[in-house]
């Protein structure tokens, strides 16, 4: 059974650009969560989707958005990139909430120059 | 609101020695508690979780953790460290209603010295 797949693995962008990250959950999983990981702040929750609906949202500015498609795949978008957005973005899937047994992808490493 | 404090951002042990990684939590309701491990260039992997019942929880790779309500702690232990245990470990908490996402601690990097 394939794990959680995140693409791309690495991204380099410049300030002001926008970026879209993709996440394919484990087959059969309908819930997808996104986390931002930085050395200083650790793991911070961005948002959670279930059946194409945003179920929870973390304390991030509106520049951060996401969506989930009918096949449970999810994307997150960051507009008007800032240097502080440089981070590892992790996607995690589970069968359905509430289910805290999350399966994580390897992440997308975003560098903003 | 829930929060997690992991004492020590970096812990170093000798191979074969006891591993003890500390985690204290704050929760206004009975919590679910988790330990995740992250190897270099990988995502997080669940080591073990406590929901209800037995307070001593056994996980993968020989790790275990004990839920101590009176101390609001959920420390992770392993009797004998192996080189392959070198990784970053994260403690996480969630209310047992499951309706809010996991809150993670800032992580503890474990180094194992030969």
mmCIF file of C-alpha atoms in Angstrom, chain B residues 1-111:
data_model
loop_
_atom_site.group_PDB
_atom_site.id
_atom_site.type_symbol
_atom_site.label_atom_id
_atom_site.label_comp_id
_atom_site.label_asym_id
_atom_site.label_seq_id
_atom_site.Cartn_x
_atom_site.Cartn_y
_atom_site.Cartn_z
ATOM 1 C CA UNK B 1 -6.368 24.774 25.194
ATOM 2 C CA UNK B 2 -3.836 22.033 24.955
ATOM 3 C CA UNK B 3 -0.071 22.446 25.024
ATOM 4 C CA UNK B 4 2.984 20.219 25.165
ATOM 5 C CA UNK B 5 6.387 20.832 26.693
ATOM 6 C CA UNK B 6 9.309 18.609 25.857
ATOM 7 C CA UNK B 7 12.182 19.053 28.267
ATOM 8 C CA UNK B 8 15.491 19.142 26.448
ATOM 9 C CA UNK B 9 15.775 19.950 22.782
ATOM 10 C CA UNK B 10 18.731 17.569 22.509
ATOM 11 C CA UNK B 11 19.478 14.385 24.432
ATOM 12 C CA UNK B 12 22.625 12.312 24.012
ATOM 13 C CA UNK B 13 22.985 8.722 25.247
ATOM 14 C CA UNK B 14 25.504 5.956 24.800
ATOM 15 C CA UNK B 15 24.584 2.873 22.830
ATOM 16 C CA UNK B 16 22.997 0.379 25.225
ATOM 17 C CA UNK B 17 22.032 3.028 27.767
ATOM 18 C CA UNK B 18 18.527 3.939 28.902
ATOM 19 C CA UNK B 19 16.642 6.429 26.756
ATOM 20 C CA UNK B 20 14.356 8.862 28.603
ATOM 21 C CA UNK B 21 12.605 11.645 26.712
ATOM 22 C CA UNK B 22 10.385 13.888 28.790
ATOM 23 C CA UNK B 23 6.978 15.232 27.877
ATOM 24 C CA UNK B 24 4.543 17.247 29.975
ATOM 25 C CA UNK B 25 1.169 18.315 28.693
ATOM 26 C CA UNK B 26 -1.569 20.715 29.540
ATOM 27 C CA UNK B 27 -5.150 19.816 28.776
ATOM 28 C CA UNK B 28 -8.468 20.919 30.194
ATOM 29 C CA UNK B 29 -10.073 17.617 29.247
ATOM 30 C CA UNK B 30 -8.861 14.016 29.338
ATOM 31 C CA UNK B 31 -6.242 13.836 26.633
ATOM 32 C CA UNK B 32 -5.093 11.471 23.985
ATOM 33 C CA UNK B 33 -1.288 11.414 23.973
ATOM 34 C CA UNK B 34 1.165 10.431 21.256
ATOM 35 C CA UNK B 35 4.816 10.032 20.486
ATOM 36 C CA UNK B 36 6.009 10.392 16.913
ATOM 37 C CA UNK B 37 9.518 9.885 15.518
ATOM 38 C CA UNK B 38 11.064 11.664 12.561
ATOM 39 C CA UNK B 39 14.143 10.266 10.849
ATOM 40 C CA UNK B 40 16.248 12.588 8.679
ATOM 41 C CA UNK B 41 14.534 13.643 5.473
ATOM 42 C CA UNK B 42 11.364 11.765 6.344
ATOM 43 C CA UNK B 43 7.915 12.519 7.685
ATOM 44 C CA UNK B 44 6.720 11.623 11.160
ATOM 45 C CA UNK B 45 5.908 8.064 12.146
ATOM 46 C CA UNK B 46 3.678 7.093 15.064
ATOM 47 C CA UNK B 47 5.611 5.311 17.844
ATOM 48 C CA UNK B 48 2.771 4.835 20.310
ATOM 49 C CA UNK B 49 -0.401 6.397 21.627
ATOM 50 C CA UNK B 50 -2.425 6.531 24.810
ATOM 51 C CA UNK B 51 -6.176 6.928 24.628
ATOM 52 C CA UNK B 52 -7.782 5.177 27.587
ATOM 53 C CA UNK B 53 -7.158 2.127 29.748
ATOM 54 C CA UNK B 54 -3.701 0.861 30.687
ATOM 55 C CA UNK B 55 -1.407 3.762 31.461
ATOM 56 C CA UNK B 56 1.755 1.972 30.318
ATOM 57 C CA UNK B 57 1.748 1.921 26.555
ATOM 58 C CA UNK B 58 4.108 -0.149 24.426
ATOM 59 C CA UNK B 59 5.071 0.999 20.973
ATOM 60 C CA UNK B 60 7.268 0.004 18.100
ATOM 61 C CA UNK B 61 11.041 -0.485 18.221
ATOM 62 C CA UNK B 62 11.042 -1.288 21.941
ATOM 63 C CA UNK B 63 9.754 2.103 23.112
ATOM 64 C CA UNK B 64 7.154 2.577 25.803
ATOM 65 C CA UNK B 65 5.545 5.502 27.611
ATOM 66 C CA UNK B 66 3.606 5.885 30.818
ATOM 67 C CA UNK B 67 0.679 8.242 31.276
ATOM 68 C CA UNK B 68 0.809 9.843 34.727
ATOM 69 C CA UNK B 69 -2.235 12.005 35.223
ATOM 70 C CA UNK B 70 -1.095 13.404 38.576
ATOM 71 C CA UNK B 71 2.149 14.613 36.999
ATOM 72 C CA UNK B 72 0.575 15.505 33.610
ATOM 73 C CA UNK B 73 3.432 13.603 32.031
ATOM 74 C CA UNK B 74 3.906 11.098 29.238
ATOM 75 C CA UNK B 75 7.625 10.304 29.205
ATOM 76 C CA UNK B 76 9.077 8.026 26.535
ATOM 77 C CA UNK B 77 11.591 5.339 27.490
ATOM 78 C CA UNK B 78 13.607 2.549 25.952
ATOM 79 C CA UNK B 79 15.807 0.280 28.099
ATOM 80 C CA UNK B 80 18.713 0.056 25.670
ATOM 81 C CA UNK B 81 19.518 2.607 22.977
ATOM 82 C CA UNK B 82 20.525 1.522 19.514
ATOM 83 C CA UNK B 83 22.327 3.591 16.911
ATOM 84 C CA UNK B 84 19.239 3.422 14.708
ATOM 85 C CA UNK B 85 17.215 5.271 17.389
ATOM 86 C CA UNK B 86 18.961 8.536 16.519
ATOM 87 C CA UNK B 87 16.147 10.782 15.317
ATOM 88 C CA UNK B 88 13.848 13.594 16.399
ATOM 89 C CA UNK B 89 10.994 12.679 18.717
ATOM 90 C CA UNK B 90 7.767 14.611 19.087
ATOM 91 C CA UNK B 91 5.175 14.365 21.819
ATOM 92 C CA UNK B 92 1.624 15.391 20.890
ATOM 93 C CA UNK B 93 -1.714 15.872 22.626
ATOM 94 C CA UNK B 94 -5.315 15.963 21.536
ATOM 95 C CA UNK B 95 -8.548 16.134 23.512
ATOM 96 C CA UNK B 96 -10.219 12.744 23.454
ATOM 97 C CA UNK B 97 -13.217 14.135 21.678
ATOM 98 C CA UNK B 98 -10.953 14.112 18.660
ATOM 99 C CA UNK B 99 -12.484 17.223 17.214
ATOM 100 C CA UNK B 100 -9.378 19.372 17.263
ATOM 101 C CA UNK B 101 -6.044 18.650 15.665
ATOM 102 C CA UNK B 102 -2.942 17.356 17.383
ATOM 103 C CA UNK B 103 -0.761 19.872 19.202
ATOM 104 C CA UNK B 104 2.901 18.932 18.994
ATOM 105 C CA UNK B 105 5.798 19.703 21.265
ATOM 106 C CA UNK B 106 8.890 21.280 19.729
ATOM 107 C CA UNK B 107 10.724 17.993 19.571
ATOM 108 C CA UNK B 108 13.750 16.369 21.159
ATOM 109 C CA UNK B 109 16.692 15.321 19.039
ATOM 110 C CA UNK B 110 18.168 12.047 20.266
ATOM 111 C CA UNK B 111 21.806 11.300 19.530
#
